[in-house]
Amino acid sequence: MSKQDIATLLDADGFIIIPDVFSNSTIDTMISVIGAADSSGPLFRKTSDLFAIRRFLQVVPGIQPLIFTERLAGMIGQLFGTGYFPVKSIYFDKPGQSNWFVAWHQDLTIAVAKKLPVEGYGPWTVKPDQYAVQPPVDILENNFTIRIHLDDTDEHNGALKVIPGSHRKGIYRPDSIDLLTTPDVSCPVKRGGIMIMRPLLMHASGRSSNGHSRRVIHIEFSRRTLAGGLEWAEQLPFFPVAEA
């Protein structure tokens, strides 16, 4: 698929799946680096249904050179242009016997370093060691997310379900969804592949039913400066190659 085809699909549907971005050996190394991390800190969440690491790129810095390869940088530069940087990162591990699911939603909040009264930003929520706030919608429309899959993922072990094109509707309530007129699609991704999506894309995920794990690295990117002294909580210096 050409760069233009990918960009067209991403614009129309709000997501795209690209296979074989990372080799099996690189994925094995990622898993080893994650497994060696000290999981005793407050940014690690572990239950019978989910293991998650917030501020993943900061808490597990050894993962950064494995993720930010020349190939990934080239993709970002070609699809979105220059100036983007990571602003939020989470690692999810849904065990094979997990009963955890995620209801329909849009990703409406960003992570910031501190809470400030800035017009157009709100409501606010507090998460471990960080603040989250809903920014103006144009910031969400400009951002994108990359999900790196460390396992083969399909509808039986929690692959995302999405409503194509829903990112074009702005912010709307999940209870307004009519799946008869706007059917959802499942987004299977093979190990080493990535899914790129817009935050306003309506999405959900189901429970695991096949006993297979679903491990995903979720990284959000922006190139926007926030208003009123607000700062991104996880901004990292990453600059894609020039736009082709």
PDB file of C-alpha atoms in Angstrom:
ATOM      1  CA  MET A   1       0.000   0.000   0.000  1.00  0.00           C
ATOM      2  CA  SER A   2       1.386   3.392  -0.985  1.00  0.00           C
ATOM      3  CA  LYS A   3       1.873   6.348   1.340  1.00  0.00           C
ATOM      4  CA  GLN A   4      -1.009   8.118  -0.394  1.00  0.00           C
ATOM      5  CA  ASP A   5      -3.312   5.114   0.038  1.00  0.00           C
ATOM      6  CA  ILE A   6      -2.473   4.939   3.754  1.00  0.00           C
ATOM      7  CA  ALA A   7      -3.035   8.674   4.229  1.00  0.00           C
ATOM      8  CA  THR A   8      -6.360   8.510   2.362  1.00  0.00           C
ATOM      9  CA  LEU A   9      -7.637   5.599   4.459  1.00  0.00           C
ATOM     10  CA  LEU A  10      -6.498   7.230   7.690  1.00  0.00           C
ATOM     11  CA  ASP A  11      -8.294  10.436   6.788  1.00  0.00           C
ATOM     12  CA  ALA A  12     -11.499   8.654   5.778  1.00  0.00           C
ATOM     13  CA  ASP A  13     -11.709   5.950   8.441  1.00  0.00           C
ATOM     14  CA  GLY A  14      -9.713   7.443  11.321  1.00  0.00           C
ATOM     15  CA  PHE A  15      -7.405   4.430  11.568  1.00  0.00           C
ATOM     16  CA  ILE A  16      -5.006   2.280   9.579  1.00  0.00           C
ATOM     17  CA  ILE A  17      -3.239  -1.032  10.274  1.00  0.00           C
ATOM     18  CA  ILE A  18       0.322  -1.503   8.997  1.00  0.00           C
ATOM     19  CA  PRO A  19       1.823  -5.003   9.355  1.00  0.00           C
ATOM     20  CA  ASP A  20       5.424  -6.029  10.023  1.00  0.00           C
ATOM     21  CA  VAL A  21       6.740  -2.696  11.257  1.00  0.00           C
ATOM     22  CA  PHE A  22       8.837  -4.432  13.939  1.00  0.00           C
ATOM     23  CA  SER A  23      10.630  -7.773  13.544  1.00  0.00           C
ATOM     24  CA  ASN A  24      10.009 -10.776  15.781  1.00  0.00           C
ATOM     25  CA  SER A  25      13.451 -10.364  17.339  1.00  0.00           C
ATOM     26  CA  THR A  26      12.754  -6.718  18.166  1.00  0.00           C
ATOM     27  CA  ILE A  27       9.412  -7.657  19.739  1.00  0.00           C
ATOM     28  CA  ASP A  28      11.183 -10.338  21.812  1.00  0.00           C
ATOM     29  CA  THR A  29      13.662  -7.719  23.018  1.00  0.00           C
ATOM     30  CA  MET A  30      10.834  -5.302  23.892  1.00  0.00           C
ATOM     31  CA  ILE A  31       9.137  -8.001  25.969  1.00  0.00           C
ATOM     32  CA  SER A  32      12.409  -8.729  27.781  1.00  0.00           C
ATOM     33  CA  VAL A  33      13.000  -5.048  28.557  1.00  0.00           C
ATOM     34  CA  ILE A  34       9.470  -4.674  29.911  1.00  0.00           C
ATOM     35  CA  GLY A  35       9.789  -7.831  31.973  1.00  0.00           C
ATOM     36  CA  ALA A  36      13.000  -6.572  33.581  1.00  0.00           C
ATOM     37  CA  ALA A  37      11.438  -3.275  34.735  1.00  0.00           C
ATOM     38  CA  ASP A  38      10.869  -2.651  38.446  1.00  0.00           C
ATOM     39  CA  SER A  39       7.089  -2.978  38.787  1.00  0.00           C
ATOM     40  CA  SER A  40       6.838  -1.781  42.389  1.00  0.00           C
ATOM     41  CA  GLY A  41       6.225   1.896  41.559  1.00  0.00           C
ATOM     42  CA  PRO A  42       2.857   3.729  41.576  1.00  0.00           C
ATOM     43  CA  LEU A  43       2.692   3.894  37.764  1.00  0.00           C
ATOM     44  CA  PHE A  44       2.403   0.112  37.553  1.00  0.00           C
ATOM     45  CA  ARG A  45      -1.101  -1.357  37.848  1.00  0.00           C
ATOM     46  CA  LYS A  46      -1.484  -5.096  38.220  1.00  0.00           C
ATOM     47  CA  THR A  47      -4.710  -7.051  38.677  1.00  0.00           C
ATOM     48  CA  SER A  48      -5.914 -10.462  37.569  1.00  0.00           C
ATOM     49  CA  ASP A  49      -7.438  -8.819  34.486  1.00  0.00           C
ATOM     50  CA  LEU A  50      -4.826  -6.254  33.509  1.00  0.00           C
ATOM     51  CA  PHE A  51      -1.202  -5.213  33.865  1.00  0.00           C
ATOM     52  CA  ALA A  52      -0.535  -1.623  32.817  1.00  0.00           C
ATOM     53  CA  ILE A  53       2.341   0.870  32.983  1.00  0.00           C
ATOM     54  CA  ARG A  54       1.567   4.574  32.751  1.00  0.00           C
ATOM     55  CA  ARG A  55       4.232   7.035  31.560  1.00  0.00           C
ATOM     56  CA  PHE A  56       5.671   3.951  29.928  1.00  0.00           C
ATOM     57  CA  LEU A  57       8.430   5.631  27.899  1.00  0.00           C
ATOM     58  CA  GLN A  58       9.761   7.396  30.999  1.00  0.00           C
ATOM     59  CA  VAL A  59       9.409   4.485  33.416  1.00  0.00           C
ATOM     60  CA  VAL A  60      11.003   1.989  30.980  1.00  0.00           C
ATOM     61  CA  PRO A  61      13.494   4.198  29.099  1.00  0.00           C
ATOM     62  CA  GLY A  62      15.320   1.228  27.599  1.00  0.00           C
ATOM     63  CA  ILE A  63      12.338   0.682  25.315  1.00  0.00           C
ATOM     64  CA  GLN A  64      12.771   4.010  23.499  1.00  0.00           C
ATOM     65  CA  PRO A  65      15.525   3.061  20.992  1.00  0.00           C
ATOM     66  CA  LEU A  66      13.592  -0.107  20.123  1.00  0.00           C
ATOM     67  CA  ILE A  67      10.444   1.875  19.291  1.00  0.00           C
ATOM     68  CA  PHE A  68      11.762   5.030  17.668  1.00  0.00           C
ATOM     69  CA  THR A  69      13.404   3.459  14.674  1.00  0.00           C
ATOM     70  CA  GLU A  70      14.222   5.162  11.399  1.00  0.00           C
ATOM     71  CA  ARG A  71      11.350   3.275   9.775  1.00  0.00           C
ATOM     72  CA  LEU A  72       8.769   4.489  12.287  1.00  0.00           C
ATOM     73  CA  ALA A  73      10.115   8.030  12.084  1.00  0.00           C
ATOM     74  CA  GLY A  74       9.811   7.891   8.311  1.00  0.00           C
ATOM     75  CA  MET A  75       6.198   6.765   8.499  1.00  0.00           C
ATOM     76  CA  ILE A  76       5.281   9.567  10.876  1.00  0.00           C
ATOM     77  CA  GLY A  77       7.064  12.159   8.779  1.00  0.00           C
ATOM     78  CA  GLN A  78       5.397  11.006   5.570  1.00  0.00           C
ATOM     79  CA  LEU A  79       1.880  10.700   6.988  1.00  0.00           C
ATOM     80  CA  PHE A  80       1.728  13.688   9.312  1.00  0.00           C
ATOM     81  CA  GLY A  81       4.663  15.992   8.580  1.00  0.00           C
ATOM     82  CA  THR A  82       7.267  17.330  10.959  1.00  0.00           C
ATOM     83  CA  GLY A  83       7.276  18.533  14.554  1.00  0.00           C
ATOM     84  CA  TYR A  84       5.440  15.693  16.291  1.00  0.00           C
ATOM     85  CA  PHE A  85       6.584  14.335  19.664  1.00  0.00           C
ATOM     86  CA  PRO A  86       5.260  11.717  22.129  1.00  0.00           C
ATOM     87  CA  VAL A  87       3.000  13.180  24.821  1.00  0.00           C
ATOM     88  CA  LYS A  88       1.483  10.101  26.485  1.00  0.00           C
ATOM     89  CA  SER A  89       2.444   6.442  26.683  1.00  0.00           C
ATOM     90  CA  ILE A  90       0.853   3.371  28.251  1.00  0.00           C
ATOM     91  CA  TYR A  91       1.683  -0.321  28.158  1.00  0.00           C
ATOM     92  CA  PHE A  92      -1.288  -2.708  28.365  1.00  0.00           C
ATOM     93  CA  ASP A  93      -1.080  -6.437  29.050  1.00  0.00           C
ATOM     94  CA  LYS A  94      -4.469  -8.154  28.967  1.00  0.00           C
ATOM     95  CA  PRO A  95      -3.892 -11.760  30.146  1.00  0.00           C
ATOM     96  CA  GLY A  96      -5.451 -14.602  28.217  1.00  0.00           C
ATOM     97  CA  GLN A  97      -8.062 -15.288  30.900  1.00  0.00           C
ATOM     98  CA  SER A  98      -8.948 -11.617  31.375  1.00  0.00           C
ATOM     99  CA  ASN A  99     -12.564 -10.630  31.908  1.00  0.00           C
ATOM    100  CA  TRP A 100     -11.703  -6.955  31.350  1.00  0.00           C
ATOM    101  CA  PHE A 101     -13.377  -5.029  28.562  1.00  0.00           C
ATOM    102  CA  VAL A 102     -13.528  -1.375  27.496  1.00  0.00           C
ATOM    103  CA  ALA A 103     -16.848   0.221  26.563  1.00  0.00           C
ATOM    104  CA  TRP A 104     -17.333   2.534  23.589  1.00  0.00           C
ATOM    105  CA  HIS A 105     -15.485   5.828  24.029  1.00  0.00           C
ATOM    106  CA  GLN A 106     -13.304   8.501  22.433  1.00  0.00           C
ATOM    107  CA  ASP A 107      -9.897   9.453  23.882  1.00  0.00           C
ATOM    108  CA  LEU A 108     -10.838  12.921  25.095  1.00  0.00           C
ATOM    109  CA  THR A 109      -8.155  13.765  27.655  1.00  0.00           C
ATOM    110  CA  ILE A 110      -4.476  14.638  27.536  1.00  0.00           C
ATOM    111  CA  ALA A 111      -1.878  14.262  30.297  1.00  0.00           C
ATOM    112  CA  VAL A 112      -0.423  17.520  31.651  1.00  0.00           C
ATOM    113  CA  ALA A 113       2.223  18.316  34.254  1.00  0.00           C
ATOM    114  CA  LYS A 114       0.040  20.406  36.590  1.00  0.00           C
ATOM    115  CA  LYS A 115      -3.474  21.770  36.962  1.00  0.00           C
ATOM    116  CA  LEU A 116      -4.012  25.374  35.883  1.00  0.00           C
ATOM    117  CA  PRO A 117      -7.247  27.322  35.276  1.00  0.00           C
ATOM    118  CA  VAL A 118      -7.080  27.795  31.505  1.00  0.00           C
ATOM    119  CA  GLU A 119     -10.098  28.720  29.412  1.00  0.00           C
ATOM    120  CA  GLY A 120     -11.182  25.956  27.065  1.00  0.00           C
ATOM    121  CA  TYR A 121      -9.531  23.179  29.101  1.00  0.00           C
ATOM    122  CA  GLY A 122     -11.765  20.963  31.214  1.00  0.00           C
ATOM    123  CA  PRO A 123     -13.110  18.936  32.873  1.00  0.00           C
ATOM    124  CA  TRP A 124     -10.139  17.692  34.884  1.00  0.00           C
ATOM    125  CA  THR A 125      -9.369  14.270  36.374  1.00  0.00           C
ATOM    126  CA  VAL A 126      -6.510  13.124  38.579  1.00  0.00           C
ATOM    127  CA  LYS A 127      -4.564   9.962  37.753  1.00  0.00           C
ATOM    128  CA  PRO A 128      -1.458   8.518  39.443  1.00  0.00           C
ATOM    129  CA  ASP A 129       1.234  11.212  39.458  1.00  0.00           C
ATOM    130  CA  GLN A 130      -0.425  13.252  36.722  1.00  0.00           C
ATOM    131  CA  TYR A 131      -3.375  15.408  35.769  1.00  0.00           C
ATOM    132  CA  ALA A 132      -5.645  14.703  32.814  1.00  0.00           C
ATOM    133  CA  VAL A 133      -7.773  17.335  31.119  1.00  0.00           C
ATOM    134  CA  GLN A 134     -10.004  17.598  28.075  1.00  0.00           C
ATOM    135  CA  PRO A 135      -8.402  20.157  25.726  1.00  0.00           C
ATOM    136  CA  PRO A 136     -10.006  22.145  22.907  1.00  0.00           C
ATOM    137  CA  VAL A 137     -11.255  19.809  20.195  1.00  0.00           C
ATOM    138  CA  ASP A 138      -8.807  21.100  17.569  1.00  0.00           C
ATOM    139  CA  ILE A 139      -5.917  19.662  19.614  1.00  0.00           C
ATOM    140  CA  LEU A 140      -7.558  16.244  19.652  1.00  0.00           C
ATOM    141  CA  GLU A 141      -8.221  16.469  15.921  1.00  0.00           C
ATOM    142  CA  ASN A 142      -4.533  17.175  15.286  1.00  0.00           C
ATOM    143  CA  ASN A 143      -3.133  14.410  17.499  1.00  0.00           C
ATOM    144  CA  PHE A 144      -2.685  10.738  16.603  1.00  0.00           C
ATOM    145  CA  THR A 145      -1.967   7.467  18.423  1.00  0.00           C
ATOM    146  CA  ILE A 146       0.262   4.548  17.489  1.00  0.00           C
ATOM    147  CA  ARG A 147      -0.472   1.137  19.010  1.00  0.00           C
ATOM    148  CA  ILE A 148       2.383  -1.399  18.738  1.00  0.00           C
ATOM    149  CA  HIS A 149       1.194  -4.987  19.050  1.00  0.00           C
ATOM    150  CA  LEU A 150       3.434  -7.487  20.839  1.00  0.00           C
ATOM    151  CA  ASP A 151       1.007 -10.379  20.241  1.00  0.00           C
ATOM    152  CA  ASP A 152      -1.280 -11.520  17.452  1.00  0.00           C
ATOM    153  CA  THR A 153      -4.555  -9.808  18.309  1.00  0.00           C
ATOM    154  CA  ASP A 154      -8.055 -10.461  17.007  1.00  0.00           C
ATOM    155  CA  GLU A 155     -11.643 -10.259  18.243  1.00  0.00           C
ATOM    156  CA  HIS A 156     -11.052 -13.250  20.537  1.00  0.00           C
ATOM    157  CA  ASN A 157      -8.380 -11.582  22.695  1.00  0.00           C
ATOM    158  CA  GLY A 158      -9.391  -7.959  22.857  1.00  0.00           C
ATOM    159  CA  ALA A 159      -8.662  -6.393  19.480  1.00  0.00           C
ATOM    160  CA  LEU A 160     -10.131  -2.926  19.177  1.00  0.00           C
ATOM    161  CA  LYS A 161     -13.541  -2.468  17.625  1.00  0.00           C
ATOM    162  CA  VAL A 162     -14.013   0.886  15.904  1.00  0.00           C
ATOM    163  CA  ILE A 163     -16.655   2.855  14.060  1.00  0.00           C
ATOM    164  CA  PRO A 164     -14.954   4.001  10.838  1.00  0.00           C
ATOM    165  CA  GLY A 165     -15.277   7.704  10.159  1.00  0.00           C
ATOM    166  CA  SER A 166     -16.526   8.539  13.648  1.00  0.00           C
ATOM    167  CA  HIS A 167     -13.502  10.808  14.229  1.00  0.00           C
ATOM    168  CA  ARG A 168     -15.124  13.273  11.836  1.00  0.00           C
ATOM    169  CA  LYS A 169     -18.147  13.856  14.101  1.00  0.00           C
ATOM    170  CA  GLY A 170     -16.342  15.800  16.809  1.00  0.00           C
ATOM    171  CA  ILE A 171     -17.159  14.895  20.412  1.00  0.00           C
ATOM    172  CA  TYR A 172     -20.343  12.891  20.928  1.00  0.00           C
ATOM    173  CA  ARG A 173     -21.852  10.535  23.484  1.00  0.00           C
ATOM    174  CA  PRO A 174     -21.379   6.763  23.196  1.00  0.00           C
ATOM    175  CA  ASP A 175     -25.059   6.207  24.012  1.00  0.00           C
ATOM    176  CA  SER A 176     -25.937   7.933  20.739  1.00  0.00           C
ATOM    177  CA  ILE A 177     -24.316   5.148  18.700  1.00  0.00           C
ATOM    178  CA  ASP A 178     -26.622   3.131  16.465  1.00  0.00           C
ATOM    179  CA  LEU A 179     -24.655   0.068  15.388  1.00  0.00           C
ATOM    180  CA  LEU A 180     -27.344  -0.828  12.871  1.00  0.00           C
ATOM    181  CA  THR A 181     -26.766   2.320  10.826  1.00  0.00           C
ATOM    182  CA  THR A 182     -23.069   2.760  11.671  1.00  0.00           C
ATOM    183  CA  PRO A 183     -21.696  -0.780  12.129  1.00  0.00           C
ATOM    184  CA  ASP A 184     -18.442  -1.374  13.938  1.00  0.00           C
ATOM    185  CA  VAL A 185     -15.459  -3.293  12.567  1.00  0.00           C
ATOM    186  CA  SER A 186     -12.842  -5.358  14.367  1.00  0.00           C
ATOM    187  CA  CYS A 187      -9.177  -4.403  13.970  1.00  0.00           C
ATOM    188  CA  PRO A 188      -6.987  -7.535  14.103  1.00  0.00           C
ATOM    189  CA  VAL A 189      -3.264  -6.780  14.186  1.00  0.00           C
ATOM    190  CA  LYS A 190      -0.462  -9.320  13.924  1.00  0.00           C
ATOM    191  CA  ARG A 191       2.532  -9.313  16.257  1.00  0.00           C
ATOM    192  CA  GLY A 192       4.958  -6.610  15.115  1.00  0.00           C
ATOM    193  CA  GLY A 193       2.273  -4.605  13.355  1.00  0.00           C
ATOM    194  CA  ILE A 194       0.929  -1.220  14.346  1.00  0.00           C
ATOM    195  CA  MET A 195      -2.434   0.488  14.361  1.00  0.00           C
ATOM    196  CA  ILE A 196      -2.500   4.251  13.862  1.00  0.00           C
ATOM    197  CA  MET A 197      -5.679   6.012  14.959  1.00  0.00           C
ATOM    198  CA  ARG A 198      -7.165   9.411  15.695  1.00  0.00           C
ATOM    199  CA  PRO A 199      -8.192  10.110  19.324  1.00  0.00           C
ATOM    200  CA  LEU A 200     -11.761  11.006  18.338  1.00  0.00           C
ATOM    201  CA  LEU A 201     -12.314   7.625  16.670  1.00  0.00           C
ATOM    202  CA  MET A 202     -15.039   5.825  18.653  1.00  0.00           C
ATOM    203  CA  HIS A 203     -13.582   2.522  19.863  1.00  0.00           C
ATOM    204  CA  ALA A 204     -14.036  -0.321  22.338  1.00  0.00           C
ATOM    205  CA  SER A 205     -12.578  -3.748  23.124  1.00  0.00           C
ATOM    206  CA  GLY A 206     -14.085  -6.998  24.327  1.00  0.00           C
ATOM    207  CA  ARG A 207     -13.145  -9.645  26.834  1.00  0.00           C
ATOM    208  CA  SER A 208     -10.600 -12.350  26.008  1.00  0.00           C
ATOM    209  CA  SER A 209     -12.155 -15.658  25.016  1.00  0.00           C
ATOM    210  CA  ASN A 210      -9.310 -17.706  23.522  1.00  0.00           C
ATOM    211  CA  GLY A 211      -6.764 -17.757  26.353  1.00  0.00           C
ATOM    212  CA  HIS A 212      -4.226 -15.646  24.421  1.00  0.00           C
ATOM    213  CA  SER A 213      -2.608 -12.529  25.858  1.00  0.00           C
ATOM    214  CA  ARG A 214      -2.902  -9.102  24.259  1.00  0.00           C
ATOM    215  CA  ARG A 215       0.106  -6.850  24.903  1.00  0.00           C
ATOM    216  CA  VAL A 216       0.072  -3.386  23.347  1.00  0.00           C
ATOM    217  CA  ILE A 217       2.247  -0.258  23.590  1.00  0.00           C
ATOM    218  CA  HIS A 218       0.048   2.829  23.203  1.00  0.00           C
ATOM    219  CA  ILE A 219       1.781   6.147  22.343  1.00  0.00           C
ATOM    220  CA  GLU A 220       0.033   9.454  21.647  1.00  0.00           C
ATOM    221  CA  PHE A 221       1.707  12.184  19.580  1.00  0.00           C
ATOM    222  CA  SER A 222       1.141  15.923  19.219  1.00  0.00           C
ATOM    223  CA  ARG A 223       2.924  18.964  17.843  1.00  0.00           C
ATOM    224  CA  ARG A 224       0.839  21.547  19.636  1.00  0.00           C
ATOM    225  CA  THR A 225       1.875  23.990  22.375  1.00  0.00           C
ATOM    226  CA  LEU A 226      -0.717  24.107  25.162  1.00  0.00           C
ATOM    227  CA  ALA A 227      -2.263  27.379  26.336  1.00  0.00           C
ATOM    228  CA  GLY A 228      -1.937  29.296  29.601  1.00  0.00           C
ATOM    229  CA  GLY A 229       1.298  27.710  30.827  1.00  0.00           C
ATOM    230  CA  LEU A 230       0.025  24.146  30.645  1.00  0.00           C
ATOM    231  CA  GLU A 231       2.709  21.613  29.753  1.00  0.00           C
ATOM    232  CA  TRP A 232       2.539  18.078  28.423  1.00  0.00           C
ATOM    233  CA  ALA A 233       3.264  15.603  31.209  1.00  0.00           C
ATOM    234  CA  GLU A 234       5.335  13.271  29.053  1.00  0.00           C
ATOM    235  CA  GLN A 235       6.763  15.357  26.230  1.00  0.00           C
ATOM    236  CA  LEU A 236       9.819  13.640  24.795  1.00  0.00           C
ATOM    237  CA  PRO A 237      12.201  14.964  22.108  1.00  0.00           C
ATOM    238  CA  PHE A 238      11.379  12.984  19.009  1.00  0.00           C
ATOM    239  CA  PHE A 239      11.522  14.573  15.590  1.00  0.00           C
ATOM    240  CA  PRO A 240      10.432  12.616  12.497  1.00  0.00           C
ATOM    241  CA  VAL A 241      12.214  12.922   9.200  1.00  0.00           C
ATOM    242  CA  ALA A 242      11.170  15.687   6.838  1.00  0.00           C
ATOM    243  CA  GLU A 243       7.875  15.282   5.058  1.00  0.00           C
ATOM    244  CA  ALA A 244       8.296  13.513   1.744  1.00  0.00           C
TER     245      ALA A 244
END
